[in-house]
mmCIF file of N, CA, C and O in Angstrom:
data_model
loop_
_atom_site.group_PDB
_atom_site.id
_atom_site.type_symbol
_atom_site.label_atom_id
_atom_site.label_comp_id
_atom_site.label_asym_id
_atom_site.label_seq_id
_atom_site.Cartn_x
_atom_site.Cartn_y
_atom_site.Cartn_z
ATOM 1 N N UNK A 122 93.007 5.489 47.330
ATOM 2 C CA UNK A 122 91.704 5.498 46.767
ATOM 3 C C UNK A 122 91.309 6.887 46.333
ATOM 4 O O UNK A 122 91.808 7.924 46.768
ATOM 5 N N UNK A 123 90.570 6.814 45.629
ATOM 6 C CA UNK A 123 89.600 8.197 45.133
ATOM 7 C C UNK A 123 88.282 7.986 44.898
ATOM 8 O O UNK A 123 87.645 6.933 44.874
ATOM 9 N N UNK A 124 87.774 9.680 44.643
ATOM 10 C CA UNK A 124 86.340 10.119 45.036
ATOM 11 C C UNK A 124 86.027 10.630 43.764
ATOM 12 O O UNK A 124 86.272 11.746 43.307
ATOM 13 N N UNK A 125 85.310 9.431 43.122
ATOM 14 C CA UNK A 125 84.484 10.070 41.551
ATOM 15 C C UNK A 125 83.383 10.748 41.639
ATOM 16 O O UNK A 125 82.406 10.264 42.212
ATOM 17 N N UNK A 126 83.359 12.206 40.985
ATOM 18 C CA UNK A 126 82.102 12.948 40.704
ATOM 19 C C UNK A 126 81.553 13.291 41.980
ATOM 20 O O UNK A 126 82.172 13.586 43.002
ATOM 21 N N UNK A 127 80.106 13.206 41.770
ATOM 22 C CA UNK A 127 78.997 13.296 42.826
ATOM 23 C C UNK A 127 78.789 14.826 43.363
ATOM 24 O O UNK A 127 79.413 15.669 42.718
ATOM 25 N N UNK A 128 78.177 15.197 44.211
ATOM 26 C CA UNK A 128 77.656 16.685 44.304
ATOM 27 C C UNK A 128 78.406 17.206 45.443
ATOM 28 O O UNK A 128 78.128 16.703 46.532
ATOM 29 N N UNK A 129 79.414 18.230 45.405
ATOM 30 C CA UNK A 129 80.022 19.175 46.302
ATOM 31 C C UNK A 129 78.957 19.091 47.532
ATOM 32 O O UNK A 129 77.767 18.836 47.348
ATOM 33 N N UNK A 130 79.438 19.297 48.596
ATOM 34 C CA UNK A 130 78.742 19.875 49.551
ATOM 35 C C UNK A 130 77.752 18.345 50.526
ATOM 36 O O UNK A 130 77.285 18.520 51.652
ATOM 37 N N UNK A 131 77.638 17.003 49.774
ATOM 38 C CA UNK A 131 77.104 16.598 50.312
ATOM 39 C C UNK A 131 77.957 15.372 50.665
ATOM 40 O O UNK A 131 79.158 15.291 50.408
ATOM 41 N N UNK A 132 77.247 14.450 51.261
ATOM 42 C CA UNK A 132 77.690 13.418 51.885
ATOM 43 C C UNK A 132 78.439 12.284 50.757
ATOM 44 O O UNK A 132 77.893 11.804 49.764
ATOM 45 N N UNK A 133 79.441 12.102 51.101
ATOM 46 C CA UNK A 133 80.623 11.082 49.959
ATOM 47 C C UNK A 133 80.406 9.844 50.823
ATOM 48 O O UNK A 133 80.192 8.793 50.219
ATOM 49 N N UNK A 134 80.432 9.825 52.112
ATOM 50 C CA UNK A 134 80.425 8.305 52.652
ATOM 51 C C UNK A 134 80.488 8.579 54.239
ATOM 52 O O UNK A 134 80.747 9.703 54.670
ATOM 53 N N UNK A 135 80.224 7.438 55.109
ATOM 54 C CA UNK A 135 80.058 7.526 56.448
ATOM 55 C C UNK A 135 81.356 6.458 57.302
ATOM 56 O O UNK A 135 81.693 5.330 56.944
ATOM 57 N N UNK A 136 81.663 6.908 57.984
ATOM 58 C CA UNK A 136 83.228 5.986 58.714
ATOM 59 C C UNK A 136 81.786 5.760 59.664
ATOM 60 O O UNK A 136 80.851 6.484 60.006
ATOM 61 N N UNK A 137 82.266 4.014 59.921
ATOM 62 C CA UNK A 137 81.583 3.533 61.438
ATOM 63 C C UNK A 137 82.510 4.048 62.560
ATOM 64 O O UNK A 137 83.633 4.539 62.451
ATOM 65 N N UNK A 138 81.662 3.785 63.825
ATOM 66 C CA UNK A 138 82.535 4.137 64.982
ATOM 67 C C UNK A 138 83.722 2.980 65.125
ATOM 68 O O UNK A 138 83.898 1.818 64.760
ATOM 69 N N UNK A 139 84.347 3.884 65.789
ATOM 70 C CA UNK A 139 85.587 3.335 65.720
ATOM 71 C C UNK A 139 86.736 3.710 65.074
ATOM 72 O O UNK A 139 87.918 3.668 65.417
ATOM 73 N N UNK A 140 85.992 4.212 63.741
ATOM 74 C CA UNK A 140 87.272 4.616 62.976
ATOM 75 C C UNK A 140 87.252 6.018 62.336
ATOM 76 O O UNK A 140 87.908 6.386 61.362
ATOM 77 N N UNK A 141 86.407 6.704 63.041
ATOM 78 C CA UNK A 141 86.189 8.263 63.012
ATOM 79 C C UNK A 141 87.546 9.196 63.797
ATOM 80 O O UNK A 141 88.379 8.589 64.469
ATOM 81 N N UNK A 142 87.619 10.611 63.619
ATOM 82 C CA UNK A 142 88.768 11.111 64.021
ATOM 83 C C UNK A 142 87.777 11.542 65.090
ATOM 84 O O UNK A 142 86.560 11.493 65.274
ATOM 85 N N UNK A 143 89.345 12.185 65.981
ATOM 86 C CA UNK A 143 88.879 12.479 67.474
ATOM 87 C C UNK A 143 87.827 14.032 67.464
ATOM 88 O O UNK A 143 86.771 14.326 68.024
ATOM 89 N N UNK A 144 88.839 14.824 66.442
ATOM 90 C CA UNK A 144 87.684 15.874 66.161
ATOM 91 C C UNK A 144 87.094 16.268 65.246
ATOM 92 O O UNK A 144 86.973 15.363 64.420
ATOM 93 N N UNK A 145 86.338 17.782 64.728
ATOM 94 C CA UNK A 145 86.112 17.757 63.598
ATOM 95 C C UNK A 145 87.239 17.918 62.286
ATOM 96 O O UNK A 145 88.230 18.554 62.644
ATOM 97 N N UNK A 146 87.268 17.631 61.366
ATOM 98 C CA UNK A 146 88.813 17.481 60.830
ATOM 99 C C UNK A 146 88.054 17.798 59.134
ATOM 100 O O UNK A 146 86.935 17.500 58.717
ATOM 101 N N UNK A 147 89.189 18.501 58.467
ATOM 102 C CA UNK A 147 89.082 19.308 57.281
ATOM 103 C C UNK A 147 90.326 19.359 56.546
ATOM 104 O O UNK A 147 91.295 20.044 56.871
ATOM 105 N N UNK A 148 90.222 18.332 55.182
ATOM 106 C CA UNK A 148 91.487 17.985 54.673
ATOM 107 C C UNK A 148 91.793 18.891 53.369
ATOM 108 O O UNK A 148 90.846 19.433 52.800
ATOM 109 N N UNK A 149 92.938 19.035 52.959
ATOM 110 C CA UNK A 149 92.870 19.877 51.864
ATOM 111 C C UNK A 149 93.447 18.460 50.757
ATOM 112 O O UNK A 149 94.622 18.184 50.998
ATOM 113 N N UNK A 150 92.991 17.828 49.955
ATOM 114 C CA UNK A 150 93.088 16.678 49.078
ATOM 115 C C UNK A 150 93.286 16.908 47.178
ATOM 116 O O UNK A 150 92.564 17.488 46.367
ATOM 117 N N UNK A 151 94.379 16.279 47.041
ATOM 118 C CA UNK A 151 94.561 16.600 45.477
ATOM 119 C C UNK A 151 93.524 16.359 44.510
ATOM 120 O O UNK A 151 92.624 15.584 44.832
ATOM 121 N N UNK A 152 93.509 16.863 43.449
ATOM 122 C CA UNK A 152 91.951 16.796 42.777
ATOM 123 C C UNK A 152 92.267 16.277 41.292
ATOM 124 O O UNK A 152 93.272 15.607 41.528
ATOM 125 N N UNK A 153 92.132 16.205 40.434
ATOM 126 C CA UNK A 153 92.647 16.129 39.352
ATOM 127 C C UNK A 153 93.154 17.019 38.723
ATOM 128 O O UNK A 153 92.654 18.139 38.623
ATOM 129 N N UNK A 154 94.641 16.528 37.997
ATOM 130 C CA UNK A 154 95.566 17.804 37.453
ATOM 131 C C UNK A 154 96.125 18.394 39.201
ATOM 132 O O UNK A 154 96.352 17.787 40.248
ATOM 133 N N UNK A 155 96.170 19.641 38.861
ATOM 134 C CA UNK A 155 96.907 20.715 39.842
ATOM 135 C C UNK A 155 95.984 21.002 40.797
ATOM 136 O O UNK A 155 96.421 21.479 41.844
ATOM 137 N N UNK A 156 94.301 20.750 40.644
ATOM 138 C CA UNK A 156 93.341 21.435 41.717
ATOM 139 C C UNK A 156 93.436 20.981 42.422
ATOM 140 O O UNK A 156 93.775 19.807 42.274
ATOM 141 N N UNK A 157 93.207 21.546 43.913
ATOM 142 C CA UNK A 157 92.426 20.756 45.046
ATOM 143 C C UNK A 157 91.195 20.959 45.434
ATOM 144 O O UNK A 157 90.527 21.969 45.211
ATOM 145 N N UNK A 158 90.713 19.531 46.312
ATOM 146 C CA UNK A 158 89.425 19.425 46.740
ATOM 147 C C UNK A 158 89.779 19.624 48.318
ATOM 148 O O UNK A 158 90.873 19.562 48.879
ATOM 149 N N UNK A 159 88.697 19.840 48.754
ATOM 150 C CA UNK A 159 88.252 19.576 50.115
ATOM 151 C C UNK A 159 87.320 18.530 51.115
ATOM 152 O O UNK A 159 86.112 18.391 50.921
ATOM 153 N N UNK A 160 87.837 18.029 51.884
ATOM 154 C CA UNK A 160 87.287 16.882 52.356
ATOM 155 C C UNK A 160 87.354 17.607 54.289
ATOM 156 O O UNK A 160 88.253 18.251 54.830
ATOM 157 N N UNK A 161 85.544 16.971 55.042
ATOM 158 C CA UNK A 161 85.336 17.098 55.485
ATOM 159 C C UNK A 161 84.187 16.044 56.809
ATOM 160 O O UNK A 161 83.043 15.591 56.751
ATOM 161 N N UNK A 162 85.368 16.043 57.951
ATOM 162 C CA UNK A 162 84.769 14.925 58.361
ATOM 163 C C UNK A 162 84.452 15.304 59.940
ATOM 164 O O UNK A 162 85.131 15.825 60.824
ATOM 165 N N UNK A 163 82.822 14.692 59.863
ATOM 166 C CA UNK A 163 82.095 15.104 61.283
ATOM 167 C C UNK A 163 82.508 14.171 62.208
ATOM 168 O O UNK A 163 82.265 13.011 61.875
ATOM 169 N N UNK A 164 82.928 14.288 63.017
ATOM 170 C CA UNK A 164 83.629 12.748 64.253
ATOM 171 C C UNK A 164 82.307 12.329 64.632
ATOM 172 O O UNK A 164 82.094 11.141 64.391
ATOM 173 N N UNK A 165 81.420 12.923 65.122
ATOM 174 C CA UNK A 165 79.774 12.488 65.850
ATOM 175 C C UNK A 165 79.010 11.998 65.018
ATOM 176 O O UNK A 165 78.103 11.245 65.372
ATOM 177 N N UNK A 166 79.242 12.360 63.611
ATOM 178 C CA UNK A 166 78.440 11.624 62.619
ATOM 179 C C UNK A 166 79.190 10.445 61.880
ATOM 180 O O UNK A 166 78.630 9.512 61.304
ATOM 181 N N UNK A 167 80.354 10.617 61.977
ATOM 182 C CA UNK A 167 81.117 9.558 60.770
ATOM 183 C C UNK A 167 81.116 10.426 59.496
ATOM 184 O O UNK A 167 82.195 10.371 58.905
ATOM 185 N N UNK A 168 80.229 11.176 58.944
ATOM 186 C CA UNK A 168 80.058 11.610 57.537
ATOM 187 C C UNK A 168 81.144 12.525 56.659
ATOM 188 O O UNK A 168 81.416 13.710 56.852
ATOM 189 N N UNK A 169 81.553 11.850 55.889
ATOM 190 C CA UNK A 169 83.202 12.740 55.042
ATOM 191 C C UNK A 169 82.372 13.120 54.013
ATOM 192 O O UNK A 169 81.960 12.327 53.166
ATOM 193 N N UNK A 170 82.064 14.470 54.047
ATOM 194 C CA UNK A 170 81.950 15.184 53.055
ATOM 195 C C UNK A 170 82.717 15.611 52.203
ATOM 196 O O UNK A 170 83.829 15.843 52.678
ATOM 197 N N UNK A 171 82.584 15.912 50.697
ATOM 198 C CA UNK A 171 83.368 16.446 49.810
ATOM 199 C C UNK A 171 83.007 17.687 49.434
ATOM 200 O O UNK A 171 82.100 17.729 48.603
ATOM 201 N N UNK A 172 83.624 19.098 49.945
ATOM 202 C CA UNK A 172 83.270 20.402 49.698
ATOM 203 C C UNK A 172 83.272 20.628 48.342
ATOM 204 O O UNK A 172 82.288 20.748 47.613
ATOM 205 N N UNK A 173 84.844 20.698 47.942
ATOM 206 C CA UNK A 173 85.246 21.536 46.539
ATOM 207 C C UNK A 173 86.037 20.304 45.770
ATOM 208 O O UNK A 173 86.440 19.384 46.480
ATOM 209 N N UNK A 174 86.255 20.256 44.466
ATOM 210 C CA UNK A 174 86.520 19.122 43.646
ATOM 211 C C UNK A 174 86.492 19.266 42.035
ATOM 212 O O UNK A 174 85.413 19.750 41.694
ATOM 213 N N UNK A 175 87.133 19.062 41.210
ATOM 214 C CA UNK A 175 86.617 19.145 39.656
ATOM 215 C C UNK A 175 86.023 17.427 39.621
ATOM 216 O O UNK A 175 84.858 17.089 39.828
ATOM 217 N N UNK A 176 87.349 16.379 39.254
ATOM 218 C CA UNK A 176 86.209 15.126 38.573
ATOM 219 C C UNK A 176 86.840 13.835 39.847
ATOM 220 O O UNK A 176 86.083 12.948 40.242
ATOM 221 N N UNK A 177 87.678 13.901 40.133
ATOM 222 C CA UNK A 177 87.866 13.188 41.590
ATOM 223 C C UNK A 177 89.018 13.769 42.512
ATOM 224 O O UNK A 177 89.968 14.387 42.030
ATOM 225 N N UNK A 178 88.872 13.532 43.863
ATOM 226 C CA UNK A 178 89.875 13.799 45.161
ATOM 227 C C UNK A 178 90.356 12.358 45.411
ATOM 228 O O UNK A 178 89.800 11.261 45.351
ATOM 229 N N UNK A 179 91.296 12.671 45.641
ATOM 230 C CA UNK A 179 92.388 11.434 45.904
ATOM 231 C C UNK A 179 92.479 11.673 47.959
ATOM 232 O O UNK A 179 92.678 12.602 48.742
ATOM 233 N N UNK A 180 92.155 10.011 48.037
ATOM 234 C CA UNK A 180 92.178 9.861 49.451
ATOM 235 C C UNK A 180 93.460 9.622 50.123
ATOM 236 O O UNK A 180 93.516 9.826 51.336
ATOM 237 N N UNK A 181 94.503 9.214 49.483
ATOM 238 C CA UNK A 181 95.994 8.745 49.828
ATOM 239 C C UNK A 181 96.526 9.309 50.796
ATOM 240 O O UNK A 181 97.234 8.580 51.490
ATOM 241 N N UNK A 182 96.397 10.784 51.212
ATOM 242 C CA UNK A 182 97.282 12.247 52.029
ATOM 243 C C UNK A 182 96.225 11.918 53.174
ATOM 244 O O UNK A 182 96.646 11.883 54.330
ATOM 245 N N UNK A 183 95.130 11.719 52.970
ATOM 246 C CA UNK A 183 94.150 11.769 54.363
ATOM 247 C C UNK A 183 94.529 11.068 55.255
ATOM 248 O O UNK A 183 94.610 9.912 54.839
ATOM 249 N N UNK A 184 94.965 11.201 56.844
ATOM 250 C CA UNK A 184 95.181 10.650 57.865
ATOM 251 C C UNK A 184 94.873 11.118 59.125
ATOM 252 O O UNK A 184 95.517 12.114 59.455
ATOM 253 N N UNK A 185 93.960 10.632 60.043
ATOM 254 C CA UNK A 185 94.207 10.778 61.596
ATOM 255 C C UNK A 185 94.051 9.707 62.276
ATOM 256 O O UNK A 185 94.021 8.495 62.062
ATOM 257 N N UNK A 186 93.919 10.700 63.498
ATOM 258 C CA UNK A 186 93.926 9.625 64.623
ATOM 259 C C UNK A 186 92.578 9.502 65.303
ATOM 260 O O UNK A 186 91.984 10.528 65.636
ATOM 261 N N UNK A 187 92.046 8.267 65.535
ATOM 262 C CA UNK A 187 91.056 8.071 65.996
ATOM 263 C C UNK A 187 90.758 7.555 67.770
ATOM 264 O O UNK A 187 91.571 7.486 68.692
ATOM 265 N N UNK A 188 89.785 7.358 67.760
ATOM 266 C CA UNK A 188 89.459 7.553 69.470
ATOM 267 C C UNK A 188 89.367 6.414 69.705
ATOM 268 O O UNK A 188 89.128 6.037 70.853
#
Protein backbone atom coordinates (compact mmCIF):
# COMPACT_ATOMS: atom_id res chain seq x y z
CA UNK A 1 0.00 0.00 0.00
CA UNK A 2 0.81 3.70 -0.19
CA UNK A 3 0.46 7.15 1.32
CA UNK A 4 -0.99 9.90 -1.12
CA UNK A 5 -0.13 13.57 -0.46
CA UNK A 6 -1.44 15.11 2.73
CA UNK A 7 0.66 17.36 5.17
CA UNK A 8 4.24 16.24 6.48
CA UNK A 9 4.38 16.20 10.04
CA UNK A 10 0.85 15.21 10.81
CA UNK A 11 -1.23 12.35 11.46
CA UNK A 12 -1.60 9.74 8.17
CA UNK A 13 -3.70 7.20 10.21
CA UNK A 14 -4.18 5.45 13.65
CA UNK A 15 -3.37 1.38 14.20
CA UNK A 16 -6.04 0.04 16.88
CA UNK A 17 -4.66 -1.77 19.82
CA UNK A 18 -3.47 -4.71 19.16
CA UNK A 19 -1.72 -4.06 16.24
CA UNK A 20 0.61 -1.25 17.32
CA UNK A 21 4.50 -1.91 17.72
CA UNK A 22 6.01 -2.65 21.03
CA UNK A 23 7.93 0.66 20.89
CA UNK A 24 8.30 3.90 19.51
CA UNK A 25 9.37 2.97 15.91
CA UNK A 26 10.67 5.28 12.91
CA UNK A 27 10.74 3.89 9.38
CA UNK A 28 12.80 5.13 6.62
CA UNK A 29 10.07 4.34 3.47
CA UNK A 30 10.51 4.73 -0.38
CA UNK A 31 8.90 7.83 -1.77
CA UNK A 32 8.43 8.38 -5.25
CA UNK A 33 11.30 8.02 -7.82
CA UNK A 34 14.66 7.71 -5.68
CA UNK A 35 13.35 9.89 -2.47
CA UNK A 36 12.59 8.78 0.78
CA UNK A 37 9.94 9.47 3.26
CA UNK A 38 9.71 8.99 6.79
CA UNK A 39 7.19 7.24 8.73
CA UNK A 40 6.53 7.46 12.36
CA UNK A 41 4.72 5.45 14.81
CA UNK A 42 3.60 6.25 18.53
CA UNK A 43 2.87 2.59 20.21
CA UNK A 44 0.58 4.54 23.12
CA UNK A 45 -1.21 6.35 20.57
CA UNK A 46 -1.50 4.04 17.49
CA UNK A 47 -0.77 7.29 15.34
CA UNK A 48 1.73 6.72 12.05
CA UNK A 49 2.79 9.81 11.16
CA UNK A 50 4.32 10.85 7.88
CA UNK A 51 7.45 13.20 8.50
CA UNK A 52 9.21 13.73 5.07
CA UNK A 53 7.71 12.66 1.54
CA UNK A 54 7.40 14.26 -2.11
CA UNK A 55 3.81 12.75 -3.62
CA UNK A 56 3.49 9.22 -1.87
CA UNK A 57 5.50 6.64 0.69
CA UNK A 58 5.12 3.21 -0.03
CA UNK A 59 4.06 1.00 2.99
CA UNK A 60 5.41 -2.51 1.65
CA UNK A 61 9.20 -2.38 3.74
CA UNK A 62 7.22 -1.38 6.99
CA UNK A 63 7.26 -4.20 9.57
CA UNK A 64 7.15 -4.98 13.34
CA UNK A 65 6.35 -6.68 15.99
CA UNK A 66 3.56 -6.07 18.09
CA UNK A 67 2.55 -6.66 21.77
Amino acid sequence: GAIKAGTAGTVAFTLPTGYRPLHYASFVAYSQGTTLGKLQINPGTGEVSVIAFSTYVYLDQVSFYVD
